[in-house]
Amino acid sequence: MAGAQPGVHALQLKPVCVSDSLKKGTKFVKWDDDSTIVTPIILRTDPQGFFFYWTDQNKETELLDLSLVKDARCGRHAKAPKDPKLRELLDVGNIGRLEQRMITVVYGPDLVNISHLNLVAFQEEVAKEWTNEVFSLATNLLAQNMSRDAFLEKAYTKLKLQVTPEGRIPLKNIYRLFSADRKRVETALEACSLPSSRVEKANEAAKSEQNCGKAPPKHFHLHFIKQNKMLEPACYCFFVRCFGIGKI
C-alpha cells in the first residue's frame, strides 16, 4: 500500500539510573540452603549501577557484579527455605507473609553455571522494589555495552567498595583484580609512584640493613573526581599502564 508505514521498531536506550533507596541501602536477611544460619545485612548499589554490595555485622563487605545477574525473582517465584527451622528464623518478627518478602537473585557467567543469592526483606513493598530495580539494572543495554572509560570507572569502583576501615585500598585487592599479569601491575604501580610489593620488599631490606625508617604502607588511597568523571592522574595512569590504550 502506498500509505503504509515501514515496520521499524525504534529501540529506546535508557541510561542507567539508580534509585535513592538502592544507593542509601536497605536491611535484608541473607540465607543459604546449605546452612541454618541467617545473616542480617545492609544491601546497597553503587551510584553508577555497576555492583550491589552488602555489609554484615562484622563490617565485612561482599559485592556482586550486576552484569552477571541473569534474573531477579520475588514472591512465589523466589526460592523458599526447605528447612523448617530456617524458615522459622526467617519469619520471626517480620511484617507480612514470608513468601511475599523473599528475593532470589540468579547470577553466573552463563545460563548453565549459575548461583543464587537468597534474601528476605522486612516488607513486601521493599522486596518488589529491589527485584524490579535489580532486574532493570542487569538488563540495561547501555550497561551491557559500556565504553572503555566506563570499564575503567567500574574497575576503580570495585576497588573503592572493598576498602579498609581507614578508607584505603589494600594492595591484595589490586593484584586480585588484575591477577593475569602481576608483574605488569607492579610495574604500573611503581611508574605511578604508588606502593607495590617490590617497593615494599626493597624498603624492608634497606630497613633491616640500616635498622631505621619505616616500610611503606601496604595500601594506598585514591580519589575520584565526580564533577568531570575522570580518574585523578595517578590512578588513571595506573589503569592505562595496566590495560593499555584501546585494550579494554
Coordinates of C-alpha atoms in Angstrom, one line a residue:
M1 CA 0.0 0.0 0.0
A2 CA 1.2 3.5 -0.9
G3 CA 0.4 4.9 2.5
A4 CA 1.8 2.1 4.6
Q5 CA 4.5 2.9 7.2
P6 CA 7.6 0.7 7.4
G7 CA 7.5 -1.7 10.3
V8 CA 10.6 -0.4 12.1
H9 CA 11.0 -1.0 15.8
A10 CA 12.5 2.0 17.4
L11 CA 14.6 0.9 20.4
Q12 CA 15.0 3.5 23.1
L13 CA 18.2 3.1 25.1
K14 CA 17.7 4.4 28.6
P15 CA 20.8 5.5 30.7
V16 CA 21.5 3.7 33.9
C17 CA 19.6 5.3 36.8
V18 CA 20.0 4.0 40.3
S19 CA 17.2 5.0 42.7
D20 CA 18.0 6.7 46.0
S21 CA 16.7 3.8 48.1
L22 CA 19.2 1.4 46.4
K23 CA 22.1 3.9 46.9
K24 CA 21.1 4.5 50.5
G25 CA 20.8 0.8 51.4
T26 CA 18.1 -1.4 52.9
K27 CA 18.2 -4.0 55.6
F28 CA 17.8 -7.7 54.5
V29 CA 18.3 -11.1 55.9
K30 CA 20.6 -13.4 53.8
W31 CA 20.2 -17.1 54.0
D32 CA 21.6 -20.3 52.3
D33 CA 20.1 -23.7 51.7
D34 CA 23.3 -25.4 52.9
S35 CA 23.2 -23.7 56.3
T36 CA 20.6 -22.9 59.1
I37 CA 22.4 -19.6 59.9
V38 CA 20.8 -16.3 58.8
T39 CA 22.8 -13.2 58.3
P40 CA 21.4 -9.7 58.7
I41 CA 22.9 -7.4 56.1
I42 CA 22.6 -3.9 54.6
L43 CA 22.3 -4.1 50.8
R44 CA 23.3 -1.2 48.6
T45 CA 24.1 -0.4 45.0
D46 CA 26.8 2.0 43.9
P47 CA 25.6 5.2 42.2
Q48 CA 26.8 4.0 38.7
G49 CA 24.9 0.7 39.0
F50 CA 28.0 -1.5 38.5
F51 CA 27.6 -3.6 41.6
F52 CA 25.4 -4.2 44.5
Y53 CA 27.1 -5.0 47.7
W54 CA 26.3 -5.9 51.3
T55 CA 27.9 -5.4 54.7
D56 CA 27.3 -7.9 57.6
Q57 CA 27.6 -7.4 61.3
N58 CA 31.3 -7.9 61.2
K59 CA 31.6 -4.9 58.8
E60 CA 32.9 -7.2 56.0
T61 CA 31.8 -6.2 52.5
E62 CA 30.9 -8.6 49.7
L63 CA 29.8 -7.5 46.2
L64 CA 28.1 -8.9 43.2
D65 CA 28.7 -7.7 39.6
L66 CA 25.3 -6.7 38.2
S67 CA 26.5 -7.7 34.7
L68 CA 26.5 -11.3 36.0
V69 CA 22.8 -11.2 37.1
K70 CA 20.6 -13.3 34.9
D71 CA 17.3 -12.9 36.8
A72 CA 15.7 -11.4 39.9
R73 CA 12.6 -13.0 41.4
C74 CA 10.4 -12.3 44.3
G75 CA 7.3 -13.7 45.9
R76 CA 6.3 -17.2 44.9
H77 CA 8.9 -17.2 42.1
A78 CA 11.7 -17.0 44.6
K79 CA 13.4 -19.9 46.3
A80 CA 11.9 -20.9 49.6
P81 CA 13.8 -22.4 52.6
K82 CA 13.2 -26.2 52.9
D83 CA 14.4 -26.5 56.5
P84 CA 11.6 -25.8 58.9
K85 CA 14.0 -24.3 61.5
L86 CA 15.5 -22.0 58.8
R87 CA 12.0 -20.9 57.8
E88 CA 11.1 -20.2 61.4
L89 CA 14.2 -18.0 61.8
L90 CA 13.4 -16.0 58.7
D91 CA 9.7 -15.5 59.7
V92 CA 10.3 -14.2 63.2
G93 CA 9.5 -10.5 63.9
N94 CA 8.7 -9.6 60.3
I95 CA 5.6 -7.9 58.8
G96 CA 3.7 -9.7 56.0
R97 CA 3.8 -13.2 54.6
L98 CA 7.3 -14.7 54.2
E99 CA 6.6 -15.9 50.7
Q100 CA 6.0 -12.3 49.5
R101 CA 9.2 -10.9 51.1
M102 CA 11.6 -13.4 49.6
I103 CA 14.1 -12.4 46.8
T104 CA 16.2 -14.7 44.7
V105 CA 19.0 -13.2 42.5
V106 CA 20.2 -15.6 39.9
Y107 CA 23.8 -14.9 38.7
G108 CA 26.7 -16.5 36.9
P109 CA 29.0 -16.3 33.8
D110 CA 26.3 -18.0 31.7
L111 CA 22.9 -19.7 31.9
V112 CA 24.4 -23.0 32.9
N113 CA 26.8 -22.2 35.7
I114 CA 24.6 -20.2 38.0
S115 CA 24.3 -19.5 41.6
H116 CA 21.6 -18.0 43.8
L117 CA 21.6 -15.1 46.3
N118 CA 18.7 -15.6 48.7
L119 CA 17.3 -12.6 50.6
V120 CA 14.4 -11.8 52.8
A121 CA 13.1 -8.2 53.1
F122 CA 11.3 -6.9 56.1
Q123 CA 8.4 -5.6 53.9
E124 CA 6.7 -6.8 50.8
E125 CA 7.0 -3.5 49.0
V126 CA 10.7 -3.4 49.6
A127 CA 11.1 -6.9 48.1
K128 CA 9.2 -5.8 44.9
E129 CA 11.1 -2.6 44.6
W130 CA 14.5 -4.2 44.8
T131 CA 13.6 -7.0 42.5
N132 CA 12.4 -4.7 39.8
E133 CA 15.3 -2.3 40.2
V134 CA 18.0 -5.0 40.1
F135 CA 16.5 -6.7 37.1
S136 CA 16.3 -3.3 35.3
L137 CA 19.9 -2.5 36.0
A138 CA 21.1 -6.0 35.0
T139 CA 19.3 -5.9 31.6
N140 CA 20.1 -2.3 30.7
L141 CA 21.5 -2.4 27.2
L142 CA 23.8 0.6 27.7
A143 CA 25.3 -1.1 30.8
Q144 CA 25.9 -4.2 28.8
N145 CA 27.8 -2.3 26.1
M146 CA 29.9 0.2 28.1
S147 CA 32.7 2.3 26.8
R148 CA 36.4 2.0 27.7
D149 CA 36.2 4.8 30.2
A150 CA 33.2 3.2 31.8
F151 CA 35.2 -0.1 32.3
L152 CA 38.0 1.9 33.9
E153 CA 35.4 3.5 36.3
K154 CA 33.9 0.1 37.0
A155 CA 37.3 -1.4 38.0
Y156 CA 38.0 1.6 40.2
T157 CA 34.6 1.4 41.8
K158 CA 35.2 -2.2 42.7
L159 CA 38.4 -1.3 44.4
K160 CA 36.7 1.5 46.3
L161 CA 33.9 -0.7 47.6
Q162 CA 36.3 -3.0 49.4
V163 CA 38.5 -0.7 51.4
T164 CA 39.9 -0.9 54.9
P165 CA 38.2 0.8 57.8
E166 CA 40.5 3.8 57.2
G167 CA 39.2 4.1 53.7
R168 CA 42.3 2.7 51.9
I169 CA 42.6 0.2 49.1
P170 CA 44.6 -2.9 50.0
L171 CA 47.3 -4.0 47.5
K172 CA 46.0 -7.5 47.5
N173 CA 42.7 -6.4 46.0
I174 CA 44.5 -4.7 43.2
Y175 CA 46.6 -7.8 42.5
R176 CA 43.4 -9.9 42.6
L177 CA 41.6 -7.6 40.2
F178 CA 44.5 -7.9 37.7
S179 CA 45.5 -11.4 38.5
A180 CA 46.5 -12.3 34.9
D181 CA 49.8 -10.3 35.0
R182 CA 51.2 -9.5 38.4
K183 CA 54.5 -8.1 37.1
R184 CA 52.6 -5.7 34.9
V185 CA 50.6 -4.4 37.8
E186 CA 53.8 -4.0 39.9
T187 CA 55.5 -2.1 37.1
A188 CA 52.4 0.2 36.7
L189 CA 52.3 0.9 40.4
E190 CA 56.0 1.8 40.5
A191 CA 55.7 4.0 37.4
C192 CA 52.9 5.9 39.1
S193 CA 54.9 6.3 42.4
L194 CA 52.4 4.1 44.2
P195 CA 53.2 1.4 46.8
S196 CA 53.8 -2.1 45.4
S197 CA 55.1 -5.4 46.8
R198 CA 58.5 -5.0 45.0
V199 CA 59.0 -1.5 46.5
E200 CA 57.9 -2.8 49.9
K201 CA 60.4 -5.7 49.8
A202 CA 63.2 -3.3 48.8
N203 CA 62.4 -1.0 51.6
E204 CA 62.2 -3.8 54.1
A205 CA 65.6 -5.0 53.1
A206 CA 67.0 -1.5 53.5
K207 CA 65.4 -1.2 56.9
S208 CA 66.9 -4.5 58.1
E209 CA 70.4 -3.2 57.0
Q210 CA 70.1 0.3 58.4
N211 CA 67.7 -0.6 61.3
C212 CA 65.9 2.6 60.8
G213 CA 63.0 4.1 58.9
K214 CA 59.6 2.7 58.2
A215 CA 58.3 0.5 55.4
P216 CA 55.7 2.0 53.1
P217 CA 52.1 1.1 53.8
K218 CA 50.5 -2.0 52.2
H219 CA 47.7 0.1 50.7
F220 CA 47.2 3.5 49.1
H221 CA 44.4 6.0 48.9
L222 CA 42.9 7.1 45.6
H223 CA 40.3 9.8 44.9
F224 CA 37.6 10.0 42.3
I225 CA 36.5 13.4 40.9
K226 CA 32.8 13.2 40.3
Q227 CA 32.5 16.6 38.5
N228 CA 34.2 15.5 35.3
K229 CA 34.0 11.7 35.9
M230 CA 37.8 11.3 35.4
L231 CA 40.2 9.4 37.4
E232 CA 42.9 11.5 39.0
P233 CA 46.2 11.4 37.1
A234 CA 48.0 8.8 39.3
C235 CA 45.0 6.4 39.2
Y236 CA 44.3 6.9 35.6
C237 CA 47.9 6.4 34.7
F238 CA 47.9 3.2 36.7
F239 CA 44.9 1.8 34.9
V240 CA 46.2 2.8 31.4
R241 CA 49.6 1.2 32.1
C242 CA 47.9 -2.0 33.3
F243 CA 45.4 -2.3 30.4
G244 CA 47.0 -0.3 27.6
I245 CA 45.1 2.2 25.5
G246 CA 42.3 0.6 23.4
K247 CA 42.7 -2.8 25.1
I248 CA 39.6 -2.7 27.2

